[in-house]
PDB file of C-alpha atoms and ligand atoms in Angstrom:
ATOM      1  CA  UNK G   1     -17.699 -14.052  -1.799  1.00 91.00           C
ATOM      2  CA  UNK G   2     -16.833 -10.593  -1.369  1.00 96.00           C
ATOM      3  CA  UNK G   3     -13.337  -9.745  -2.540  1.00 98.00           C
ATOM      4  CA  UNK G   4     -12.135  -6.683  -1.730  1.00 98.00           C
ATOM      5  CA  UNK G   5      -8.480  -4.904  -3.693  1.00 98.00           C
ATOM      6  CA  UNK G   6      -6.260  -3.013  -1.763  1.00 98.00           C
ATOM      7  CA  UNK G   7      -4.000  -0.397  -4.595  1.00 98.00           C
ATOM      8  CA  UNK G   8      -1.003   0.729  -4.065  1.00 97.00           C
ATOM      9  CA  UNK G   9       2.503   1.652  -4.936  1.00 96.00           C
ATOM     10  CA  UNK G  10       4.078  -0.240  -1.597  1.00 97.00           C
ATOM     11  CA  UNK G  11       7.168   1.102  -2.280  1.00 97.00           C
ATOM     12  CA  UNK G  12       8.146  -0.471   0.298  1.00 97.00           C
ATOM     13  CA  UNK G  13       5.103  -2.188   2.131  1.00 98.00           C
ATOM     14  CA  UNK G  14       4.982  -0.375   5.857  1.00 98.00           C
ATOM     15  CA  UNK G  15       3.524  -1.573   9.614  1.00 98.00           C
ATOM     16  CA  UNK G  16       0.567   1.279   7.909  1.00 97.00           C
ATOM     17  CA  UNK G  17       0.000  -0.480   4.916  1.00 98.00           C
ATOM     18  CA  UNK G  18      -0.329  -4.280   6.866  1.00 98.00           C
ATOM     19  CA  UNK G  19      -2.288  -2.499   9.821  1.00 98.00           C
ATOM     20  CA  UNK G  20      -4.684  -1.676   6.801  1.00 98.00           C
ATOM     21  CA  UNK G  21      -4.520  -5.170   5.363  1.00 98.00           C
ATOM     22  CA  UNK G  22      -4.899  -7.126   8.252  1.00 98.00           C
ATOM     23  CA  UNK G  23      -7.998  -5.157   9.478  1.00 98.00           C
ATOM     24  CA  UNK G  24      -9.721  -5.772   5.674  1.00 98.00           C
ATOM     25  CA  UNK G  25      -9.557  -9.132   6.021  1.00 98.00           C
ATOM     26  CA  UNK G  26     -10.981  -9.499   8.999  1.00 98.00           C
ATOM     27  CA  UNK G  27     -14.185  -7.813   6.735  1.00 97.00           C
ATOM     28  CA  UNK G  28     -13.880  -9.305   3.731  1.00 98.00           C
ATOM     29  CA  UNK G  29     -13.704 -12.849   2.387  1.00 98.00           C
ATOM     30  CA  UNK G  30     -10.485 -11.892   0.354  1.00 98.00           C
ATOM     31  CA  UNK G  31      -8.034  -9.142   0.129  1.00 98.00           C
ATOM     32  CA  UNK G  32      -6.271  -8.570  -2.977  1.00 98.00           C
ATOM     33  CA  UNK G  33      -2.944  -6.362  -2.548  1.00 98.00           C
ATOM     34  CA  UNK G  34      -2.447  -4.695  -6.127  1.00 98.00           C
ATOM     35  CA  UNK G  35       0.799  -3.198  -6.862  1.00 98.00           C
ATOM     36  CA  UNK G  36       0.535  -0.707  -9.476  1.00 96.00           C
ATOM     37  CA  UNK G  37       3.098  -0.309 -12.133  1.00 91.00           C
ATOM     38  CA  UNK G  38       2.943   3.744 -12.085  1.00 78.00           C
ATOM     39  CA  UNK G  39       5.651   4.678 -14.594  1.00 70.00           C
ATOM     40  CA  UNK G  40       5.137   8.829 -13.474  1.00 72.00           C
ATOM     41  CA  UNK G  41       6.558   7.847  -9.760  1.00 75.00           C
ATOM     42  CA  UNK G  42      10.294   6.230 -10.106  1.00 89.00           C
ATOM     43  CA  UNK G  43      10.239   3.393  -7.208  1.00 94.00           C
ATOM     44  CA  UNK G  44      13.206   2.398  -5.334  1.00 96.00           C
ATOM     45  CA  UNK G  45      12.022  -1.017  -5.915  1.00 96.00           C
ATOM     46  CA  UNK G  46      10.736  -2.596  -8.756  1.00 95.00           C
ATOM     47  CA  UNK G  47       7.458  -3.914  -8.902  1.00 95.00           C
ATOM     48  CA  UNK G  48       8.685  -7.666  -8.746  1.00 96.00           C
ATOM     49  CA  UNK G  49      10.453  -7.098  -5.694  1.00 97.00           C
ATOM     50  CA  UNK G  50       7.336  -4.808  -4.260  1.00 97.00           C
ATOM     51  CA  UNK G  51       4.980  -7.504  -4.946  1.00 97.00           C
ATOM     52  CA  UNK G  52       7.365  -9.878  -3.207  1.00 98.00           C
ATOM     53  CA  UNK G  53       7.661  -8.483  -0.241  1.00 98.00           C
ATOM     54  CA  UNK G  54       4.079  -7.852   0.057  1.00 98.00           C
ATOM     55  CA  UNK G  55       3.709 -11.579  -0.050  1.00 98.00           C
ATOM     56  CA  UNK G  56       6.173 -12.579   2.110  1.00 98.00           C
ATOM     57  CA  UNK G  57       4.602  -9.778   4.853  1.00 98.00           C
ATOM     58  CA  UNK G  58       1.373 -11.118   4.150  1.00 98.00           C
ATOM     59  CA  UNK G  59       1.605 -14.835   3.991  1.00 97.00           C
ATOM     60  CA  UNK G  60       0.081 -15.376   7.768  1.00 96.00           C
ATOM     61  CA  UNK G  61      -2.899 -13.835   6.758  1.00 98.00           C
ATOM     62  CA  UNK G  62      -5.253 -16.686   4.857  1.00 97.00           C
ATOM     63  CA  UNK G  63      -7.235 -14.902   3.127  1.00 98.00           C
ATOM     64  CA  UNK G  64      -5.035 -12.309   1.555  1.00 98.00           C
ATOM     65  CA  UNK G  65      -3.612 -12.440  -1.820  1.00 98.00           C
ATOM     66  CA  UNK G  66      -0.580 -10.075  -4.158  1.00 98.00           C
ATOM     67  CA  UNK G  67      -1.186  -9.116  -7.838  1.00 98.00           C
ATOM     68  CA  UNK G  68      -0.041  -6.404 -10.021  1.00 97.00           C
ATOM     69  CA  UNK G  69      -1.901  -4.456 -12.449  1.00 97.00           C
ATOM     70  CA  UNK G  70      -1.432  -1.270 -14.495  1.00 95.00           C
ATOM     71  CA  UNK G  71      -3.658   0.973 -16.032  1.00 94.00           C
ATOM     72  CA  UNK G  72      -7.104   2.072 -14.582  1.00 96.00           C
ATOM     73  CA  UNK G  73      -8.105   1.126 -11.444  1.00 97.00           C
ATOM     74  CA  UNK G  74     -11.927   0.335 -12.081  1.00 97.00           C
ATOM     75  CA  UNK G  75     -10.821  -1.608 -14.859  1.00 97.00           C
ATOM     76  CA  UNK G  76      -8.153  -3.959 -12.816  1.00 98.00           C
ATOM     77  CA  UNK G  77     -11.247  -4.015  -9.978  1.00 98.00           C
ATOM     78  CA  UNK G  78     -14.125  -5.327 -12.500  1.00 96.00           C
ATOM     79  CA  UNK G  79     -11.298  -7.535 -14.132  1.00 97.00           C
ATOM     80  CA  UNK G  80     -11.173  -9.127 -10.478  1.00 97.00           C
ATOM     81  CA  UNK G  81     -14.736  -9.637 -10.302  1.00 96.00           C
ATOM     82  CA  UNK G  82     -15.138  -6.554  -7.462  1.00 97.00           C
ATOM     83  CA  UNK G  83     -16.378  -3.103  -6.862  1.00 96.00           C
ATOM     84  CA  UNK G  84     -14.677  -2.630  -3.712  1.00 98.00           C
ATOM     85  CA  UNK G  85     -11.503  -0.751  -3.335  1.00 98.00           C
ATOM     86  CA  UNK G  86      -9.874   0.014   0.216  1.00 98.00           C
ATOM     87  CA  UNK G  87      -7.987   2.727   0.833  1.00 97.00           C
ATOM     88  CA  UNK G  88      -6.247   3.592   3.855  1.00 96.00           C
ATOM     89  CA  UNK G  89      -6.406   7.659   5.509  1.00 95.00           C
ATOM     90  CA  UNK G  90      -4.128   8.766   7.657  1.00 92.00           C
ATOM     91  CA  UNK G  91      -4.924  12.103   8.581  1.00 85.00           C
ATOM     92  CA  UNK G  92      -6.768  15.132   7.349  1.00 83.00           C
ATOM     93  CA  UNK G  93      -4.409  15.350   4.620  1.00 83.00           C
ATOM     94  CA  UNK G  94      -4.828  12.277   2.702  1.00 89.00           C
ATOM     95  CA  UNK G  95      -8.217  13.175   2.627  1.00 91.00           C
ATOM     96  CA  UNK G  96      -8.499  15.423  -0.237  1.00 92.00           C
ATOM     97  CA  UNK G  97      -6.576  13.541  -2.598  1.00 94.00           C
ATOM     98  CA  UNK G  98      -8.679  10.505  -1.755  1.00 95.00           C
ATOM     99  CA  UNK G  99     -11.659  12.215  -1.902  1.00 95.00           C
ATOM    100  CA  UNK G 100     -11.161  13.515  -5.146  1.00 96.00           C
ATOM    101  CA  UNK G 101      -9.436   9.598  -6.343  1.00 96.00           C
ATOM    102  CA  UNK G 102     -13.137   7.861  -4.908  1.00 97.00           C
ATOM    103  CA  UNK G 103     -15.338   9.900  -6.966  1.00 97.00           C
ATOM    104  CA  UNK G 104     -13.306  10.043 -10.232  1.00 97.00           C
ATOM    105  CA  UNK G 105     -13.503   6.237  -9.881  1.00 97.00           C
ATOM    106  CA  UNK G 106     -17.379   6.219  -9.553  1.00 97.00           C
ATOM    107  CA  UNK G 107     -17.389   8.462 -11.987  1.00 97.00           C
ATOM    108  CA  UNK G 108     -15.968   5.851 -14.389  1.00 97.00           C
ATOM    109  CA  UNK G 109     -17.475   3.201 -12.877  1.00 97.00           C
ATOM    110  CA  UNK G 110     -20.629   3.793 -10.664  1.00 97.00           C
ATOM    111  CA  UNK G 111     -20.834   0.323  -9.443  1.00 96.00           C
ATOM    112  CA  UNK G 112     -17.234   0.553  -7.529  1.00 97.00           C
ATOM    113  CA  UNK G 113     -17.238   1.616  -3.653  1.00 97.00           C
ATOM    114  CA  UNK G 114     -14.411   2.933  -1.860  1.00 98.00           C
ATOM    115  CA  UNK G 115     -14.011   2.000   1.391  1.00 97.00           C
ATOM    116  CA  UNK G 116     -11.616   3.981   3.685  1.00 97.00           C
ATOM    117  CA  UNK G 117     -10.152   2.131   6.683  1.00 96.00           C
ATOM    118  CA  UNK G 118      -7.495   3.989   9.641  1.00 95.00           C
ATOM    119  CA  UNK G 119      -5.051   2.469  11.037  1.00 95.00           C
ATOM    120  CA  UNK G 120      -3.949   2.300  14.510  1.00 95.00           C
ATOM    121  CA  UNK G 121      -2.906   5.771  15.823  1.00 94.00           C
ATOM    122  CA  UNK G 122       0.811   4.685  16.110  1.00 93.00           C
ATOM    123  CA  UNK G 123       0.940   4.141  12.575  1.00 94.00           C
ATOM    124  CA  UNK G 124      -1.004   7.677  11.261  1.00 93.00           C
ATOM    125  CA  UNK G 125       2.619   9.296  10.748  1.00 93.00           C
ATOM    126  CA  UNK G 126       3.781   6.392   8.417  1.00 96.00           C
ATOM    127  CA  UNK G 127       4.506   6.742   5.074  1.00 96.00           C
ATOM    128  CA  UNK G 128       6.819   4.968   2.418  1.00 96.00           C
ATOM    129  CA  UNK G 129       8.549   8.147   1.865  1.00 95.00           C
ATOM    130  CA  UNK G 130       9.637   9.330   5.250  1.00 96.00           C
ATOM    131  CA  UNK G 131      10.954   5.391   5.646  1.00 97.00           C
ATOM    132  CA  UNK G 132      13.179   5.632   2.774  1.00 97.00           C
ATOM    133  CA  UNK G 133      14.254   8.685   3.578  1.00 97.00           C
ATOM    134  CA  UNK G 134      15.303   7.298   7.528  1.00 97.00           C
ATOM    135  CA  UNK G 135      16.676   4.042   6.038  1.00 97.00           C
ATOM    136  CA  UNK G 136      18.471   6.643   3.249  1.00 96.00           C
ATOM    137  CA  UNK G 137      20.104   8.377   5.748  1.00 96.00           C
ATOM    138  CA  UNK G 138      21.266   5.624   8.102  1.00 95.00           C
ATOM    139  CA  UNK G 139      18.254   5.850  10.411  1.00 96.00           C
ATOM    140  CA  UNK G 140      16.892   2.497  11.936  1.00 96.00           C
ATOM    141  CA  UNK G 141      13.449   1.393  10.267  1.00 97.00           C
ATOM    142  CA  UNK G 142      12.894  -1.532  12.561  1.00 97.00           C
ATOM    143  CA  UNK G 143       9.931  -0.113  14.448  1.00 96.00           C
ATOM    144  CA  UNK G 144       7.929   1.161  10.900  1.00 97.00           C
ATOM    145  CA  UNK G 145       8.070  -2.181   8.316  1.00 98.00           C
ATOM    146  CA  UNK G 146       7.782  -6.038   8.669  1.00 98.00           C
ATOM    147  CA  UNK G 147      12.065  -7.815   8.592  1.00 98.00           C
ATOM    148  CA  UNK G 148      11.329  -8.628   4.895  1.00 98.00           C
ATOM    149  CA  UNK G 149      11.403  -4.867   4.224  1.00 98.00           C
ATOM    150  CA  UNK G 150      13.715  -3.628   6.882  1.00 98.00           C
ATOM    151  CA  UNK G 151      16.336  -6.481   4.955  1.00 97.00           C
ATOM    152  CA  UNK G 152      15.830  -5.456   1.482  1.00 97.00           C
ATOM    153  CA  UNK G 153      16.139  -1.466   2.816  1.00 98.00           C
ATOM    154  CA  UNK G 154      19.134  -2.244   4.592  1.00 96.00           C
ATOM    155  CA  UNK G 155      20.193  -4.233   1.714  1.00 95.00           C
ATOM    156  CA  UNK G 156      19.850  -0.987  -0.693  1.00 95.00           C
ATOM    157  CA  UNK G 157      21.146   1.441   1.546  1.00 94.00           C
ATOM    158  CA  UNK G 158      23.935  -0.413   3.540  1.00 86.00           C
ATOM    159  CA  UNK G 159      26.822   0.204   0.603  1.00 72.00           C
ATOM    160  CA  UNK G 160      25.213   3.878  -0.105  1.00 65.00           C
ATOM    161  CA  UNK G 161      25.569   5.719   3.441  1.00 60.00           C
ATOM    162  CA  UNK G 162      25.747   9.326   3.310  1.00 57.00           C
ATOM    163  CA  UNK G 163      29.557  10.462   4.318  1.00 53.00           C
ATOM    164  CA  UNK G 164      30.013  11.947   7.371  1.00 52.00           C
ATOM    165  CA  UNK G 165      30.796  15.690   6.835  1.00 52.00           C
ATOM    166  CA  UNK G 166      32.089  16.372  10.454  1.00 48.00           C
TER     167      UNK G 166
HETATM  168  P1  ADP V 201      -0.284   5.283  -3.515  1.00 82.20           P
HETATM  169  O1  ADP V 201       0.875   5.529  -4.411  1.00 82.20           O
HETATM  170  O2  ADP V 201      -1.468   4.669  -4.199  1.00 82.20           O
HETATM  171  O3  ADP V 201      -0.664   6.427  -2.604  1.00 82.20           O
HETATM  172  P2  ADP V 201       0.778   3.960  -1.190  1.00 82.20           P
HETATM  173  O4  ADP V 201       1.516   2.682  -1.165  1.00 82.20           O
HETATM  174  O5  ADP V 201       1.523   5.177  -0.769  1.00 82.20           O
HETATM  175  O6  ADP V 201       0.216   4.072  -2.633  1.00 82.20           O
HETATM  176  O7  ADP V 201      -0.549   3.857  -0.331  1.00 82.20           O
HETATM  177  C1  ADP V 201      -1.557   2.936  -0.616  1.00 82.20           C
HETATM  178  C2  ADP V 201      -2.729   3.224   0.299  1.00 82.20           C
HETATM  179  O8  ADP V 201      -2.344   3.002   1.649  1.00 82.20           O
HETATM  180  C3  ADP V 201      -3.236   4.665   0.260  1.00 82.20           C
HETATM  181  O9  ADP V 201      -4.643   4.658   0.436  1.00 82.20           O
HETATM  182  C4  ADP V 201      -2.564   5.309   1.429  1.00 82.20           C
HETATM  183  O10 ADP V 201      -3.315   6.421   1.929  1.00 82.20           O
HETATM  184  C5  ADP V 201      -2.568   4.167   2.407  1.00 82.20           C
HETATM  185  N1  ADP V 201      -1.511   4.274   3.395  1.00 82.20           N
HETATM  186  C6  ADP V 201      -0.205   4.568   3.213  1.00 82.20           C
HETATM  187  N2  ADP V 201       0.466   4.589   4.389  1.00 82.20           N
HETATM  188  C7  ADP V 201      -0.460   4.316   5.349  1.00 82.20           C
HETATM  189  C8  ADP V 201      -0.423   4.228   6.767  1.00 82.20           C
HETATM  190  N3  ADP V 201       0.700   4.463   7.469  1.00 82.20           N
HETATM  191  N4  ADP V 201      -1.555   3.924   7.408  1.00 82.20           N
HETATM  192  C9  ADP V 201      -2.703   3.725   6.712  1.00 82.20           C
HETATM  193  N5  ADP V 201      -2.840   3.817   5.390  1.00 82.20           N
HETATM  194  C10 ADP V 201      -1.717   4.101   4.707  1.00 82.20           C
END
């Protein structure tokens, strides 16, 4: 059985992140989706409501299950049973940080792989950033995350508008 673990912050979970997830299940036998409790990043969400709206995105797909973990990776990933980690590139620039994340984790574990997967072009410009920012500022999110996130975005933001300054 090869189970493979997806990390991340999902803050929130985007059409990028479930592009990802949907093509790494097609590989593997199971996907894990780990939230990670990062304490140096403040969320907008916590991670109970992170990891539950991963699952609700996710619960078409079989084969694909949402944990939590904090701490090291490689330790969560041999905890799990694994040495495969998935991480998803975007573009050129995600590439050095990943890069540089991969081989630390070999370094402290040698077993571990990472395995980098794209998603579909449309999605390359997607991050969980930019969509808080456009749900933030009023900005309709419909085309970038599954209705589970668009509802708990619009849900944050709806009472917190900016004012108009016209
Ligand atoms: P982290 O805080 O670990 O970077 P993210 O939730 O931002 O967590 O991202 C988790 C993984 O998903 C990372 O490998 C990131 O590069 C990837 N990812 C984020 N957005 C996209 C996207 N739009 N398409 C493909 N991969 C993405």
């Amino acid at each position: 059985m090869r189970i493979a673990i997806y990390p991340g912050s999902f803050d929130p979970l985007t059409n990028g992140h479930l592009d990802i997830i949907q093509r790494a299940a097609k590989i593997f036998d199971r996907v894990v989706v780990a939230v990670v409790k990062n304490d140096s990043k403040s969320p907008l969400f916590s991670m109970a409501e992170r990891q539950h709206l991963v699952g609700r995105c996710v619960e078409h797909i079989s084969n694909v299950e949402v944990d939590c973990f904090s701490g090291l990776l490689v330790n969560y990933v041999e905890r799990r049973g694994t040495d495969i980690i998935i991480r998803g590139l975007r573009a050129v620039s995600d590439f050095e940080f990943e890069f540089q994340m991969a081989l630390m984790n070999r370094k402290l574990n040698e077993r571990v792989e990472t395995i980098f997967m794209m998603p579909k072009d449309t999605y390359t410009f997607l991050s969980s950033g930019l969509v808080k920012e456009i749900a933030r500022l009023g900005g309709d999110v419909t085309p970038f995350v599954p209705p589970p996130v668009r509802e708990a975005l619009d849900a944050v933001f709806s009472s917190t508008l900016p004012q108009s300054t016209v």
